[in-house]
Amino acid sequence: MKSDDQTKTYSILIADDNPNNLKILGSMLEKMGYNVRVAKNGEQAFNSVKTLPPDLILLDIHMPIMDGYEVCKAIKKEKDIQDIPIIFLSALTESFNKIQAFKAGGVDYITKPFEVEEVEIRIINHIRLRERSLKLQIALDELKVKEKQLIQTEKMAALGVLTSGLAHEINNPINFISNSILALKERTDKLIDISKTLASTDEDVENLRKTTKDVPEIFDNITTGIDHITNIVKSLRIYSRVDKDQLVLSSISELIDTSLLILYHRYKEKILIEKNYNSAPKTLCHPAKISQVFLNILSNAIDGIDEANLKYGEQIDRKIVITTSFDEKNSTITINFQDNGIGIKESVKNKIFDPFFTTKEVNKGSGLGLAICSSIIKEHNGTISVESDGSDDKSKTSFTVILPVRS
Amino acid sequence: MEISNVKVLYVDDEFLNLRSFELLFKGKFKIYTATNGFDAIEILKKNNISVIISDHKMPKISGVDLLRQVKELKLKNILPIIHSGFPEDEEVQTALKEGTAKYCLDKPLNEFKLIEIIKEFAKSLQIQT
């Protein structure tokens, strides 16, 4: 049987301890166009399914080592193969056996001796059903990602309204504080000069020195504080435009710094951030979205380091290295984030960009973070990839984002 | 022209911004202030103002709208500057492109940058006169 698109040949595994049954059923199904594999006992059947999952399983009940019920139950316990439809094929005709088979997870039950046509129709039905449910599942997953993305966009838009209002409200007081400090500094300097000319005794001079010696530092501290607030407000500005679906000419390193600023409270005393920014041109992008990607990667890196600290004890040399570079020939910017936290297991590396895949505890991660990152980077015609040298203390994990420069 | 003789009009709806501006630049150039666009236009008509610095986000008349009105007054030798915490604001960017504003000064104000701009402008006035 061919699939709807007429290109795929379906594979069926037949498990039966009777070689005659295998032969007859096998050649019959091959004639119909299926790829047929056989297993002579339950254990062989289970291992064969695990190694190379077929599209459907025809399972006898009475078999040595593992009987059909056991095989079926074992398959249903394995995440990767539990959805393969299993049709029981047995000479047992009692309701009791049928109920057992369905309870074990079978989708159908055919009694021997069987009508060839009946077997074929049942096989086709179950393969179609499986295929449709797979398609539905994919559609549902996509829908969930879209929904989450939509919620995220809404959140960002709300954040945008909030931050632009907030930034404006904060800018004014910073402005007059900043002006006033400068004015105050000028007058203080003058006052000190005048006092110097008025100081007549050594005691006066000494008093004046003591009183004024900390003044420059005090002014410096205030100015530093103003600069910090100014930088925070400035970096929040990128969120003020998310509601407008518009590309903005942005500096990638500034967007990384914004993400770092937001995460500052999570890494400050415990993780070293090493920045190797190489000069790169500004590029047209959705700044809030790109910053969200960096935020996500950095937040995962911090999680990985936290986890490593928890598992192997705190280490002072935990760090995140951020490197940016510009490839003039291809006109791309490469952004690399490397951490030495818990690492990523080889077995899950290929799944981390899949929607709903997470290794985090329930309620700690939706499994959508990197899926959304991946779709944002795709939207920008870029690529995102991951490398990790395994999962132990100080495994290196490295995420690389490559963005084409647009201006 | 000496910079201390340059007449600068500063427009902002926040009184403390005006007051701190005055206290910082008193003696450095001649300062006029207005809390809204209407008052600003009146001051411009009566005084020979050389530089107008206006906040953008103001109720009633925005800074960019005010500078457009100033342009319509066709005053000679006036330097229009927009003052905004959001230099990337679309309206501000358009104003800069069409020349309604010659500069955009970020908030908080950079004292030295402003003095530099005014000095430069005073020099160009001298050449013209």
PDB file of N, CA and C in Angstrom, chain B residues 36-114:
ATOM      1  N   ASN B  36       5.359  75.467  27.305  1.00  0.00           N
ATOM      2  CA  ASN B  36       4.550  74.899  26.216  1.00  0.00           C
ATOM      3  C   ASN B  36       4.825  75.626  24.907  1.00  0.00           C
ATOM      4  N   GLY B  37       4.316  75.042  23.824  1.00  0.00           N
ATOM      5  CA  GLY B  37       4.562  75.557  22.482  1.00  0.00           C
ATOM      6  C   GLY B  37       4.005  76.954  22.248  1.00  0.00           C
ATOM      7  N   PHE B  38       2.819  77.238  22.808  1.00  0.00           N
ATOM      8  CA  PHE B  38       2.200  78.558  22.593  1.00  0.00           C
ATOM      9  C   PHE B  38       3.086  79.671  23.138  1.00  0.00           C
ATOM     10  N   ASP B  39       3.507  79.478  24.408  1.00  0.00           N
ATOM     11  CA  ASP B  39       4.377  80.486  25.037  1.00  0.00           C
ATOM     12  C   ASP B  39       5.685  80.617  24.256  1.00  0.00           C
ATOM     13  N   ALA B  40       6.183  79.470  23.779  1.00  0.00           N
ATOM     14  CA  ALA B  40       7.450  79.469  23.046  1.00  0.00           C
ATOM     15  C   ALA B  40       7.343  80.359  21.811  1.00  0.00           C
ATOM     16  N   ILE B  41       6.243  80.236  21.044  1.00  0.00           N
ATOM     17  CA  ILE B  41       6.053  81.034  19.825  1.00  0.00           C
ATOM     18  C   ILE B  41       6.019  82.526  20.175  1.00  0.00           C
ATOM     19  N   GLU B  42       5.329  82.856  21.265  1.00  0.00           N
ATOM     20  CA  GLU B  42       5.258  84.269  21.688  1.00  0.00           C
ATOM     21  C   GLU B  42       6.653  84.820  21.970  1.00  0.00           C
ATOM     22  N   ILE B  43       7.436  84.034  22.702  1.00  0.00           N
ATOM     23  CA  ILE B  43       8.796  84.471  23.046  1.00  0.00           C
ATOM     24  C   ILE B  43       9.644  84.636  21.780  1.00  0.00           C
ATOM     25  N   LEU B  44       9.485  83.700  20.860  1.00  0.00           N
ATOM     26  CA  LEU B  44      10.255  83.751  19.601  1.00  0.00           C
ATOM     27  C   LEU B  44       9.943  85.015  18.804  1.00  0.00           C
ATOM     28  N   LYS B  45       8.648  85.392  18.810  1.00  0.00           N
ATOM     29  CA  LYS B  45       8.233  86.570  18.031  1.00  0.00           C
ATOM     30  C   LYS B  45       8.812  87.859  18.606  1.00  0.00           C
ATOM     31  N   LYS B  46       8.911  87.903  19.946  1.00  0.00           N
ATOM     32  CA  LYS B  46       9.310  89.154  20.592  1.00  0.00           C
ATOM     33  C   LYS B  46      10.814  89.295  20.774  1.00  0.00           C
ATOM     34  N   ASN B  47      11.517  88.170  20.867  1.00  0.00           N
ATOM     35  CA  ASN B  47      12.949  88.242  21.151  1.00  0.00           C
ATOM     36  C   ASN B  47      13.741  87.687  19.975  1.00  0.00           C
ATOM     37  N   ASN B  48      14.934  88.122  19.899  1.00  0.00           N
ATOM     38  CA  ASN B  48      15.772  87.682  18.792  1.00  0.00           C
ATOM     39  C   ASN B  48      16.501  86.383  19.168  1.00  0.00           C
ATOM     40  N   ILE B  49      15.729  85.296  19.221  1.00  0.00           N
ATOM     41  CA  ILE B  49      16.266  84.009  19.712  1.00  0.00           C
ATOM     42  C   ILE B  49      17.129  83.337  18.623  1.00  0.00           C
ATOM     43  N   SER B  50      18.279  82.804  19.037  1.00  0.00           N
ATOM     44  CA  SER B  50      19.169  82.126  18.072  1.00  0.00           C
ATOM     45  C   SER B  50      19.034  80.608  18.108  1.00  0.00           C
ATOM     46  N   VAL B  51      18.777  80.093  19.318  1.00  0.00           N
ATOM     47  CA  VAL B  51      18.705  78.638  19.451  1.00  0.00           C
ATOM     48  C   VAL B  51      17.422  78.262  20.179  1.00  0.00           C
ATOM     49  N   ILE B  52      16.662  77.324  19.617  1.00  0.00           N
ATOM     50  CA  ILE B  52      15.510  76.805  20.360  1.00  0.00           C
ATOM     51  C   ILE B  52      15.723  75.311  20.591  1.00  0.00           C
ATOM     52  N   ILE B  53      15.641  74.931  21.877  1.00  0.00           N
ATOM     53  CA  ILE B  53      15.758  73.518  22.238  1.00  0.00           C
ATOM     54  C   ILE B  53      14.416  73.109  22.814  1.00  0.00           C
ATOM     55  N   SER B  54      13.758  72.143  22.176  1.00  0.00           N
ATOM     56  CA  SER B  54      12.452  71.763  22.686  1.00  0.00           C
ATOM     57  C   SER B  54      12.364  70.271  22.979  1.00  0.00           C
ATOM     58  N   ASP B  55      11.773  69.981  24.125  1.00  0.00           N
ATOM     59  CA  ASP B  55      11.439  68.602  24.476  1.00  0.00           C
ATOM     60  C   ASP B  55      10.435  68.127  23.425  1.00  0.00           C
ATOM     61  N   HIS B  56      10.442  66.812  23.121  1.00  0.00           N
ATOM     62  CA  HIS B  56       9.484  66.354  22.105  1.00  0.00           C
ATOM     63  C   HIS B  56       8.137  65.988  22.702  1.00  0.00           C
ATOM     64  N   LYS B  57       8.167  65.125  23.725  1.00  0.00           N
ATOM     65  CA  LYS B  57       6.906  64.643  24.295  1.00  0.00           C
ATOM     66  C   LYS B  57       6.299  65.679  25.223  1.00  0.00           C
ATOM     67  N   MET B  58       5.444  66.524  24.663  1.00  0.00           N
ATOM     68  CA  MET B  58       4.772  67.517  25.494  1.00  0.00           C
ATOM     69  C   MET B  58       3.286  67.456  25.180  1.00  0.00           C
ATOM     70  N   PRO B  59       2.440  67.768  26.163  1.00  0.00           N
ATOM     71  CA  PRO B  59       1.004  67.784  25.884  1.00  0.00           C
ATOM     72  C   PRO B  59       0.671  68.932  24.919  1.00  0.00           C
ATOM     73  N   LYS B  60      -0.450  68.846  24.259  1.00  0.00           N
ATOM     74  CA  LYS B  60      -0.938  69.864  23.302  1.00  0.00           C
ATOM     75  C   LYS B  60      -0.056  69.946  22.051  1.00  0.00           C
ATOM     76  N   ILE B  61       1.056  70.639  22.128  1.00  0.00           N
ATOM     77  CA  ILE B  61       1.928  70.696  20.944  1.00  0.00           C
ATOM     78  C   ILE B  61       3.207  69.911  21.227  1.00  0.00           C
ATOM     79  N   SER B  62       3.510  68.953  20.371  1.00  0.00           N
ATOM     80  CA  SER B  62       4.749  68.187  20.558  1.00  0.00           C
ATOM     81  C   SER B  62       5.933  69.039  20.124  1.00  0.00           C
ATOM     82  N   GLY B  63       7.118  68.620  20.520  1.00  0.00           N
ATOM     83  CA  GLY B  63       8.322  69.362  20.169  1.00  0.00           C
ATOM     84  C   GLY B  63       8.501  69.489  18.664  1.00  0.00           C
ATOM     85  N   VAL B  64       8.266  68.368  17.957  1.00  0.00           N
ATOM     86  CA  VAL B  64       8.436  68.383  16.504  1.00  0.00           C
ATOM     87  C   VAL B  64       7.417  69.349  15.868  1.00  0.00           C
ATOM     88  N   ASP B  65       6.172  69.293  16.344  1.00  0.00           N
ATOM     89  CA  ASP B  65       5.153  70.218  15.815  1.00  0.00           C
ATOM     90  C   ASP B  65       5.538  71.670  16.071  1.00  0.00           C
ATOM     91  N   LEU B  66       6.076  71.925  17.250  1.00  0.00           N
ATOM     92  CA  LEU B  66       6.505  73.289  17.587  1.00  0.00           C
ATOM     93  C   LEU B  66       7.590  73.750  16.610  1.00  0.00           C
ATOM     94  N   LEU B  67       8.566  72.859  16.368  1.00  0.00           N
ATOM     95  CA  LEU B  67       9.657  73.247  15.461  1.00  0.00           C
ATOM     96  C   LEU B  67       9.154  73.453  14.029  1.00  0.00           C
ATOM     97  N   ARG B  68       8.087  72.730  13.652  1.00  0.00           N
ATOM     98  CA  ARG B  68       7.491  72.947  12.320  1.00  0.00           C
ATOM     99  C   ARG B  68       6.888  74.353  12.248  1.00  0.00           C
ATOM    100  N   GLN B  69       6.220  74.744  13.350  1.00  0.00           N
ATOM    101  CA  GLN B  69       5.636  76.097  13.385  1.00  0.00           C
ATOM    102  C   GLN B  69       6.739  77.154  13.329  1.00  0.00           C
ATOM    103  N   VAL B  70       7.839  76.837  14.015  1.00  0.00           N
ATOM    104  CA  VAL B  70       8.968  77.782  14.020  1.00  0.00           C
ATOM    105  C   VAL B  70       9.487  77.958  12.589  1.00  0.00           C
ATOM    106  N   LYS B  71       9.529  76.843  11.874  1.00  0.00           N
ATOM    107  CA  LYS B  71       9.996  76.881  10.483  1.00  0.00           C
ATOM    108  C   LYS B  71       9.101  77.803   9.651  1.00  0.00           C
ATOM    109  N   GLU B  72       7.791  77.711   9.913  1.00  0.00           N
ATOM    110  CA  GLU B  72       6.833  78.542   9.167  1.00  0.00           C
ATOM    111  C   GLU B  72       6.985  80.019   9.471  1.00  0.00           C
ATOM    112  N   LEU B  73       7.515  80.345  10.654  1.00  0.00           N
ATOM    113  CA  LEU B  73       7.697  81.756  11.022  1.00  0.00           C
ATOM    114  C   LEU B  73       8.790  82.405  10.149  1.00  0.00           C
ATOM    115  N   LYS B  74       9.580  81.535   9.505  1.00  0.00           N
ATOM    116  CA  LYS B  74      10.672  81.987   8.626  1.00  0.00           C
ATOM    117  C   LYS B  74      11.607  82.981   9.304  1.00  0.00           C
ATOM    118  N   LEU B  75      11.978  82.688  10.523  1.00  0.00           N
ATOM    119  CA  LEU B  75      12.923  83.538  11.253  1.00  0.00           C
ATOM    120  C   LEU B  75      14.309  83.338  10.670  1.00  0.00           C
ATOM    121  N   LYS B  76      15.109  84.385  10.738  1.00  0.00           N
ATOM    122  CA  LYS B  76      16.470  84.255  10.202  1.00  0.00           C
ATOM    123  C   LYS B  76      17.413  83.734  11.281  1.00  0.00           C
ATOM    124  N   ASN B  77      18.369  82.943  10.873  1.00  0.00           N
ATOM    125  CA  ASN B  77      19.416  82.465  11.776  1.00  0.00           C
ATOM    126  C   ASN B  77      18.901  81.869  13.078  1.00  0.00           C
ATOM    127  N   ILE B  78      18.105  80.846  12.961  1.00  0.00           N
ATOM    128  CA  ILE B  78      17.678  80.161  14.184  1.00  0.00           C
ATOM    129  C   ILE B  78      18.030  78.678  14.076  1.00  0.00           C
ATOM    130  N   LEU B  79      18.578  78.195  15.178  1.00  0.00           N
ATOM    131  CA  LEU B  79      18.995  76.791  15.203  1.00  0.00           C
ATOM    132  C   LEU B  79      17.968  75.963  15.977  1.00  0.00           C
ATOM    133  N   PRO B  80      17.212  75.087  15.291  1.00  0.00           N
ATOM    134  CA  PRO B  80      16.221  74.270  15.997  1.00  0.00           C
ATOM    135  C   PRO B  80      16.806  72.931  16.476  1.00  0.00           C
ATOM    136  N   ILE B  81      16.645  72.668  17.757  1.00  0.00           N
ATOM    137  CA  ILE B  81      17.152  71.414  18.340  1.00  0.00           C
ATOM    138  C   ILE B  81      16.011  70.695  19.051  1.00  0.00           C
ATOM    139  N   ILE B  82      15.898  69.386  18.807  1.00  0.00           N
ATOM    140  CA  ILE B  82      14.885  68.614  19.530  1.00  0.00           C
ATOM    141  C   ILE B  82      15.584  67.889  20.678  1.00  0.00           C
ATOM    142  N   HIS B  83      14.881  67.800  21.800  1.00  0.00           N
ATOM    143  CA  HIS B  83      15.453  67.192  23.006  1.00  0.00           C
ATOM    144  C   HIS B  83      14.539  66.030  23.371  1.00  0.00           C
ATOM    145  N   SER B  84      15.081  64.811  23.313  1.00  0.00           N
ATOM    146  CA  SER B  84      14.177  63.680  23.541  1.00  0.00           C
ATOM    147  C   SER B  84      14.905  62.497  24.139  1.00  0.00           C
ATOM    148  N   GLY B  85      14.194  61.774  24.983  1.00  0.00           N
ATOM    149  CA  GLY B  85      14.746  60.546  25.543  1.00  0.00           C
ATOM    150  C   GLY B  85      14.668  59.411  24.525  1.00  0.00           C
ATOM    151  N   PHE B  86      13.928  59.636  23.434  1.00  0.00           N
ATOM    152  CA  PHE B  86      13.767  58.628  22.391  1.00  0.00           C
ATOM    153  C   PHE B  86      14.220  59.132  21.033  1.00  0.00           C
ATOM    154  N   PRO B  87      15.523  59.206  20.813  1.00  0.00           N
ATOM    155  CA  PRO B  87      15.997  59.729  19.530  1.00  0.00           C
ATOM    156  C   PRO B  87      15.526  58.867  18.351  1.00  0.00           C
ATOM    157  N   GLU B  88      15.222  57.575  18.625  1.00  0.00           N
ATOM    158  CA  GLU B  88      14.820  56.723  17.498  1.00  0.00           C
ATOM    159  C   GLU B  88      13.328  56.852  17.188  1.00  0.00           C
ATOM    160  N   ASP B  89      12.624  57.696  17.934  1.00  0.00           N
ATOM    161  CA  ASP B  89      11.211  57.963  17.667  1.00  0.00           C
ATOM    162  C   ASP B  89      11.030  58.378  16.202  1.00  0.00           C
ATOM    163  N   GLU B  90      10.004  57.787  15.560  1.00  0.00           N
ATOM    164  CA  GLU B  90       9.790  58.039  14.130  1.00  0.00           C
ATOM    165  C   GLU B  90       9.642  59.520  13.805  1.00  0.00           C
ATOM    166  N   GLU B  91       8.817  60.221  14.606  1.00  0.00           N
ATOM    167  CA  GLU B  91       8.589  61.646  14.346  1.00  0.00           C
ATOM    168  C   GLU B  91       9.882  62.437  14.448  1.00  0.00           C
ATOM    169  N   VAL B  92      10.688  62.097  15.474  1.00  0.00           N
ATOM    170  CA  VAL B  92      11.959  62.787  15.677  1.00  0.00           C
ATOM    171  C   VAL B  92      12.873  62.544  14.479  1.00  0.00           C
ATOM    172  N   GLN B  93      12.898  61.288  14.040  1.00  0.00           N
ATOM    173  CA  GLN B  93      13.751  60.949  12.897  1.00  0.00           C
ATOM    174  C   GLN B  93      13.315  61.678  11.624  1.00  0.00           C
ATOM    175  N   THR B  94      11.992  61.746  11.408  1.00  0.00           N
ATOM    176  CA  THR B  94      11.491  62.476  10.231  1.00  0.00           C
ATOM    177  C   THR B  94      11.879  63.943  10.323  1.00  0.00           C
ATOM    178  N   ALA B  95      11.715  64.510  11.516  1.00  0.00           N
ATOM    179  CA  ALA B  95      12.045  65.927  11.718  1.00  0.00           C
ATOM    180  C   ALA B  95      13.511  66.211  11.384  1.00  0.00           C
ATOM    181  N   LEU B  96      14.369  65.272  11.770  1.00  0.00           N
ATOM    182  CA  LEU B  96      15.804  65.443  11.487  1.00  0.00           C
ATOM    183  C   LEU B  96      16.057  65.352   9.984  1.00  0.00           C
ATOM    184  N   LYS B  97      15.361  64.388   9.344  1.00  0.00           N
ATOM    185  CA  LYS B  97      15.565  64.186   7.905  1.00  0.00           C
ATOM    186  C   LYS B  97      15.104  65.392   7.102  1.00  0.00           C
ATOM    187  N   GLU B  98      13.927  65.927   7.450  1.00  0.00           N
ATOM    188  CA  GLU B  98      13.406  67.051   6.669  1.00  0.00           C
ATOM    189  C   GLU B  98      14.012  68.379   7.103  1.00  0.00           C
ATOM    190  N   GLY B  99      14.873  68.346   8.138  1.00  0.00           N
ATOM    191  CA  GLY B  99      15.563  69.561   8.551  1.00  0.00           C
ATOM    192  C   GLY B  99      14.761  70.451   9.485  1.00  0.00           C
ATOM    193  N   THR B 100      13.607  69.940   9.957  1.00  0.00           N
ATOM    194  CA  THR B 100      12.816  70.701  10.928  1.00  0.00           C
ATOM    195  C   THR B 100      13.633  70.881  12.207  1.00  0.00           C
ATOM    196  N   ALA B 101      14.380  69.843  12.549  1.00  0.00           N
ATOM    197  CA  ALA B 101      15.322  69.934  13.661  1.00  0.00           C
ATOM    198  C   ALA B 101      16.719  69.661  13.098  1.00  0.00           C
ATOM    199  N   LYS B 102      17.690  70.463  13.552  1.00  0.00           N
ATOM    200  CA  LYS B 102      19.066  70.259  13.058  1.00  0.00           C
ATOM    201  C   LYS B 102      19.775  69.179  13.867  1.00  0.00           C
ATOM    202  N   TYR B 103      19.450  69.118  15.154  1.00  0.00           N
ATOM    203  CA  TYR B 103      20.072  68.125  16.045  1.00  0.00           C
ATOM    204  C   TYR B 103      19.002  67.491  16.911  1.00  0.00           C
ATOM    205  N   CYS B 104      19.327  66.294  17.410  1.00  0.00           N
ATOM    206  CA  CYS B 104      18.502  65.730  18.474  1.00  0.00           C
ATOM    207  C   CYS B 104      19.423  65.496  19.662  1.00  0.00           C
ATOM    208  N   LEU B 105      19.107  66.123  20.772  1.00  0.00           N
ATOM    209  CA  LEU B 105      19.909  65.902  21.981  1.00  0.00           C
ATOM    210  C   LEU B 105      19.184  64.927  22.888  1.00  0.00           C
ATOM    211  N   ASP B 106      19.911  63.926  23.292  1.00  0.00           N
ATOM    212  CA  ASP B 106      19.403  62.867  24.152  1.00  0.00           C
ATOM    213  C   ASP B 106      19.104  63.396  25.548  1.00  0.00           C
ATOM    214  N   LYS B 107      18.193  62.710  26.233  1.00  0.00           N
ATOM    215  CA  LYS B 107      17.995  63.013  27.652  1.00  0.00           C
ATOM    216  C   LYS B 107      18.671  61.901  28.433  1.00  0.00           C
ATOM    217  N   PRO B 108      19.431  62.097  29.463  1.00  0.00           N
ATOM    218  CA  PRO B 108      19.782  63.411  30.017  1.00  0.00           C
ATOM    219  C   PRO B 108      20.710  64.198  29.080  1.00  0.00           C
ATOM    220  N   LEU B 109      20.587  65.496  29.199  1.00  0.00           N
ATOM    221  CA  LEU B 109      21.312  66.407  28.321  1.00  0.00           C
ATOM    222  C   LEU B 109      22.818  66.330  28.551  1.00  0.00           C
ATOM    223  N   ASN B 110      23.553  66.309  27.453  1.00  0.00           N
ATOM    224  CA  ASN B 110      25.007  66.354  27.559  1.00  0.00           C
ATOM    225  C   ASN B 110      25.453  67.811  27.473  1.00  0.00           C
ATOM    226  N   GLU B 111      25.868  68.317  28.635  1.00  0.00           N
ATOM    227  CA  GLU B 111      26.219  69.750  28.765  1.00  0.00           C
ATOM    228  C   GLU B 111      27.235  70.187  27.703  1.00  0.00           C
ATOM    229  N   PHE B 112      28.285  69.380  27.551  1.00  0.00           N
ATOM    230  CA  PHE B 112      29.394  69.777  26.665  1.00  0.00           C
ATOM    231  C   PHE B 112      28.981  69.754  25.198  1.00  0.00           C
ATOM    232  N   LYS B 113      28.152  68.775  24.882  1.00  0.00           N
ATOM    233  CA  LYS B 113      27.687  68.668  23.502  1.00  0.00           C
ATOM    234  C   LYS B 113      26.865  69.908  23.142  1.00  0.00           C
ATOM    235  N   LEU B 114      25.997  70.320  24.071  1.00  0.00           N
ATOM    236  CA  LEU B 114      25.165  71.493  23.799  1.00  0.00           C
ATOM    237  C   LEU B 114      26.037  72.734  23.619  1.00  0.00           C
TER     238      LEU B 114
END
